Amino acid sequence: MGQSPTVAISIDFASQVQPILETHCLRCHSDEEAKGDVSLATLTSLLASESIVIGEPDSSYFIDLITPSGDEPAAMPKESRSLSADDVKVLRAWIAQGATWPEEIRLRAPEVTDRDWWSLKPIESSTPPAVAAKPGQPAHPIDAFVDAKLSELGLMPLPSATPETLIRRITYDLTGLPPAPVDIQSFLEAWEVDSELAWQTLVDRLVNSPAFGEKWAQHWLDVARFAETHGYDKDQPRPHAWPYRDYVIRSFNEDKSYSRFVQEQIAGDALFADEPDGVLGLGFLAAGPWDFIGHLEVGEGKLDGRIAKHLDRDEMVATVFNVFMSTTVQCAQCHHHKFDPIRMEDYYQLHATFAAVDRADRIYQGLSSAQQSEQKALQAKLKATEQERDTLKKELEQQVAAQAESLDRRLAELTDGVPTEPPTEYGYHSQISSTQDALKWVQIDLGQSHTLSKVHLIPAFDNFANIGAGFGFPVRYVVQAANEPTFSNADVQTWLDANSVDQRNPKLRHVIIEASSTPMRYLRVTATKLAERQGDYIFALAELQAIDASGANVASRATVTALDSIEAPARWGAQNLTDNTYFRQVSNAQNEGQWLELLKQRDVIEQEHFTPEVVAKLAAYADTIKQLKRDLDQFPAGEFVYAAATQFPSAGQFIATGGQPREIHLLHRGDLRSPGKRLQPGAPALWDNAQVDFAGADGSDNEAVGRSSLALYLTQHDNPLTWRTMANRVWQWTFGQPLVGTPNDFGRMGMVPSHPELLDYLAAHLRDDPRQSIKSLVRLLVTSKAYRRASDYDANNATLDANNQYLWRGQRRRLSAEEFRDSILAVSGLLRTDDRGGPSFRDFVVEKPEHSPHYQYHLHDPLDSATHRRSIYRFVVRSQPQPMLTALDCADPSISVPIRDESTTALQALTQWNNRLVEATSQHFARRLEREAVTPDAQIELACHLTLGRAATAQEKLVLDELLTTQGVETLARVLLNTSAFTYVE
């Protein structure tokens, strides 16, 4: 421990102590982020930590923490330089002199406010440097920048690759597919005549190919974290996620303006109303994982549900800024960003921008905006009518319950009450109907005619959709008896006609019907208005009893027939209706008379409240509801996409905002239990003249104003981040490596560009192009000599630039997971290249889809032709990713993946050899070789042209010839699909 200063130093807190603490300590120990529960914001909070003893620096743990010990650095501050000896001396003296701290001073964590960083500076429309070129021919602008850098560093660029190498390289880079032998041959012939014209023609053909959008959309879906299941533990599927994928493919193929592409994905519904792409683009905001339980089962009424909403908005906010602006705005959730000019207020203003938004299916096509408005009005009227009906019924039932309280107590003494556990055998259940007026009947055959005293209808019990007691009991019905089974003769008797008005659900109370004195053999219950289940209608009974004069149930074990029935033993089945396993209400037979008398008294009370006028009013509600549903059924179904939404049918605790933003507060330390001031929509001021206040001029709470403002903020001409970000991505997707090695982070914790002037040139090219064409930028890049260089090794260059950061050679790369899968299908002749768009194919079998689906890939048939489409059309699962593609470094769909890993593992070799799809395609590849080539030499030649894009070398020919002779054509095919020459682009 150090010693107290021997020279008295007069310490001024504001000028000497405050700067030290704010600079070195407040990043981790402020009110916003009190690590270790220690805050140095005030003297009170410092003293509460018990880390200083006023007047005694040698006894203060605080001084121990900031003082080095021998060769060991100080424990604090962590992850940064130790305090200087002078700073420690000042703090020791301050404590020794009484730790004076003016009450009005509250320390604040330092914020980064300066924009003196390369990515935040205005884009400079730089002129390519002058470099040597062919006489009379200016240097290609890309080559001018790249070659100038190479010359500066003393690196010698390699010459162009061979034409065979180039066509394979660019075909994979632009389409993700291997070049066909016929296309290779055509290109080589054109190359011999005019290499530049041949190259330009090839580039144009590939850029305009439908496969271009399929390949480049995969890049975008990687950063957009696209998948077709929610993720988390239940990982339910999203049947309508795929239209967003098709939108991205089409946007690249149509060469949509980049500004328009960005704006559609943030606020397309507001900026481009009545255009399908305005809604389809919003699939971007919804593409990431979603907590099914937190939103639908827990809800915003509980803290866990509010946390789920907060994390959902955080995921949207972070992805928008990571993807479009390479900015880690999410780092400002608990404290000001420690490295970039982003405050906590900025972060929560972005939350406010998305405060009304959730993720749900929404219509993008099939209904005009006028129809959707009319539909919403009818839905609102339907909801209001149902609420009025339910309110009236609830009030009446409460009044009945209050008046019949004593009767209910006496009934409870006589009965067993509602069962505490559901029965194992429920009773009879009709087939499900989509309409309430569908007629259903069930009848029993007593075997012979009996004189009956009464008939008991015993309601079913099942908690599906929270119906519980009285499950499926008909709203209107008729009970009849006859002596012939068709109920068509004149002797049919109606013993109960409950068909004129809606009947109240009897719950578990028996409905007792007086019988006539005429002996009857058959009893039939006909439901004319079915009970609603959850969006559909049913008829169910637990038991039907026929009681004779002796009190015996002569219907026990009687034969049951029905118009239709769900036979799902042991729960549901027609024969359950007479099996005598119902829940008995009366505790013993002697109490039955008293029980019936009490029920009659209770019915009188109910009739006093449910008067004919009230029943008529409820019937009118029912008629209005039925008509509104019929009116809603007239609208076309529409086509849906899973996207950002504010209007959608409620499900469980997942309730739409209707466009009304939730209140967003700045959260102390990011904790929802510690809200601060309320914030309005806005964004960080990352460049001069940035439009950061998103509130409407009238102070409107219209959520579309905020999202529209954010979309325009992102695409503002002066925004230096958006254009640099996309220019960097296009370079990466073309050359195989980015100019900035951290494509999602251009901040101070990210990397700096290898070619800053070139990056700005490309960013300005994209921004200032009247069409803001991605294809134009791609053409510019691939027509450069830098793109066409050989990928050979050069020892001298490698000494200076081992990672080829400065592009002295072509970048070698392995086929991506999707490229490998598509390629083995293509060379085998199985790939269905014309089957584009639409619902995704599933290369798995789903088990238990009603709860937590299990996606079983090993049960899938690899020869199922429906799955022989390009991998971009694959149904992407978050929790159980495709095993082969995962082994080959496919992107994790739960996060934004700007750069894929490119590992080399034993598992990859085993996968490429043993996977069932590889086995199946190898067999089909062999059959193709046998069909299209007659001799062994011809088969080897064709196989190499299909897989390697070239003829076999002499050495390869010897090896393959022996392999074919000894192992057969299937092994030949399988070996070629596992060679490095096939697995790597070059």
Short mmCIF file of N, CA, C and O in Angstrom, two decimals, residues 177 209-211 214 826 829-838 865-866 868-870 872-873:
data_model
loop_
_atom_site.label_atom_id
_atom_site.label_comp_id
_atom_site.label_asym_id
_atom_site.label_seq_id
_atom_site.Cartn_x
_atom_site.Cartn_y
_atom_site.Cartn_z
N LEU A 177 -24.22 -21.05 -58.68
CA LEU A 177 -24.35 -22.34 -59.36
C LEU A 177 -23.11 -22.60 -60.21
O LEU A 177 -22.43 -21.66 -60.63
N SER A 209 -29.54 -12.92 -64.99
CA SER A 209 -30.12 -14.24 -64.76
C SER A 209 -31.00 -14.23 -63.52
O SER A 209 -30.69 -13.56 -62.54
N PRO A 210 -32.12 -14.98 -63.54
CA PRO A 210 -32.93 -15.10 -62.31
C PRO A 210 -32.13 -15.66 -61.13
O PRO A 210 -32.46 -15.39 -59.98
N ALA A 211 -31.10 -16.41 -61.44
CA ALA A 211 -30.27 -16.99 -60.38
C ALA A 211 -29.48 -15.93 -59.63
O ALA A 211 -29.04 -16.17 -58.51
N GLU A 214 -31.40 -14.99 -56.59
CA GLU A 214 -31.41 -16.09 -55.64
C GLU A 214 -30.11 -16.15 -54.85
O GLU A 214 -30.11 -16.40 -53.64
N ALA A 826 -27.23 -29.96 -59.03
CA ALA A 826 -27.12 -29.51 -60.42
C ALA A 826 -26.35 -30.51 -61.27
O ALA A 826 -26.79 -30.89 -62.36
N GLY A 829 -28.17 -33.61 -62.17
CA GLY A 829 -29.35 -33.46 -63.01
C GLY A 829 -30.65 -33.39 -62.24
O GLY A 829 -31.73 -33.41 -62.84
N LEU A 830 -30.58 -33.29 -60.91
CA LEU A 830 -31.80 -33.29 -60.09
C LEU A 830 -32.32 -31.89 -59.78
O LEU A 830 -33.48 -31.74 -59.38
N LEU A 831 -31.50 -30.85 -59.91
CA LEU A 831 -31.89 -29.51 -59.47
C LEU A 831 -33.02 -28.96 -60.34
O LEU A 831 -32.94 -28.93 -61.57
N ARG A 832 -34.07 -28.50 -59.67
CA ARG A 832 -35.25 -27.93 -60.35
C ARG A 832 -35.09 -26.41 -60.40
O ARG A 832 -35.63 -25.69 -59.57
N THR A 833 -34.34 -25.93 -61.37
CA THR A 833 -34.02 -24.50 -61.43
C THR A 833 -35.21 -23.65 -61.84
O THR A 833 -35.22 -22.44 -61.60
N ASP A 834 -36.23 -24.24 -62.45
CA ASP A 834 -37.39 -23.46 -62.88
C ASP A 834 -38.47 -23.37 -61.80
O ASP A 834 -39.46 -22.67 -61.99
N ASP A 835 -38.29 -24.07 -60.72
CA ASP A 835 -39.28 -24.05 -59.64
C ASP A 835 -38.89 -22.95 -58.67
O ASP A 835 -38.21 -23.18 -57.66
N ARG A 836 -39.34 -21.74 -58.96
CA ARG A 836 -38.91 -20.56 -58.20
C ARG A 836 -40.07 -19.98 -57.40
O ARG A 836 -41.21 -19.95 -57.84
N GLY A 837 -39.76 -19.47 -56.22
CA GLY A 837 -40.73 -18.75 -55.42
C GLY A 837 -41.75 -19.66 -54.75
O GLY A 837 -41.75 -20.88 -54.93
N GLY A 838 -42.62 -19.05 -53.96
CA GLY A 838 -43.68 -19.79 -53.30
C GLY A 838 -43.25 -20.39 -51.98
O GLY A 838 -42.13 -20.19 -51.51
N SER A 865 -38.55 -35.34 -54.87
CA SER A 865 -38.26 -34.33 -55.89
C SER A 865 -38.75 -32.94 -55.48
O SER A 865 -38.23 -31.93 -55.98
N ALA A 866 -39.72 -32.87 -54.58
CA ALA A 866 -40.23 -31.56 -54.14
C ALA A 866 -39.15 -30.76 -53.41
O ALA A 866 -39.24 -29.53 -53.33
N HIS A 868 -35.90 -30.82 -54.32
CA HIS A 868 -34.74 -30.64 -55.20
C HIS A 868 -34.76 -29.25 -55.83
O HIS A 868 -34.46 -29.07 -57.01
N ARG A 869 -35.10 -28.27 -55.03
CA ARG A 869 -35.07 -26.87 -55.44
C ARG A 869 -33.80 -26.23 -54.89
O ARG A 869 -33.10 -26.81 -54.07
N ARG A 870 -33.55 -24.99 -55.29
CA ARG A 870 -32.38 -24.29 -54.77
C ARG A 870 -32.52 -24.08 -53.26
O ARG A 870 -33.63 -23.91 -52.73
N ILE A 872 -32.08 -21.66 -51.37
CA ILE A 872 -32.70 -20.42 -50.93
C ILE A 872 -34.17 -20.63 -50.61
O ILE A 872 -34.76 -19.91 -49.81
N TYR A 873 -34.78 -21.66 -51.22
CA TYR A 873 -36.20 -21.94 -51.01
C TYR A 873 -36.44 -22.98 -49.92
O TYR A 873 -37.54 -23.51 -49.80
#
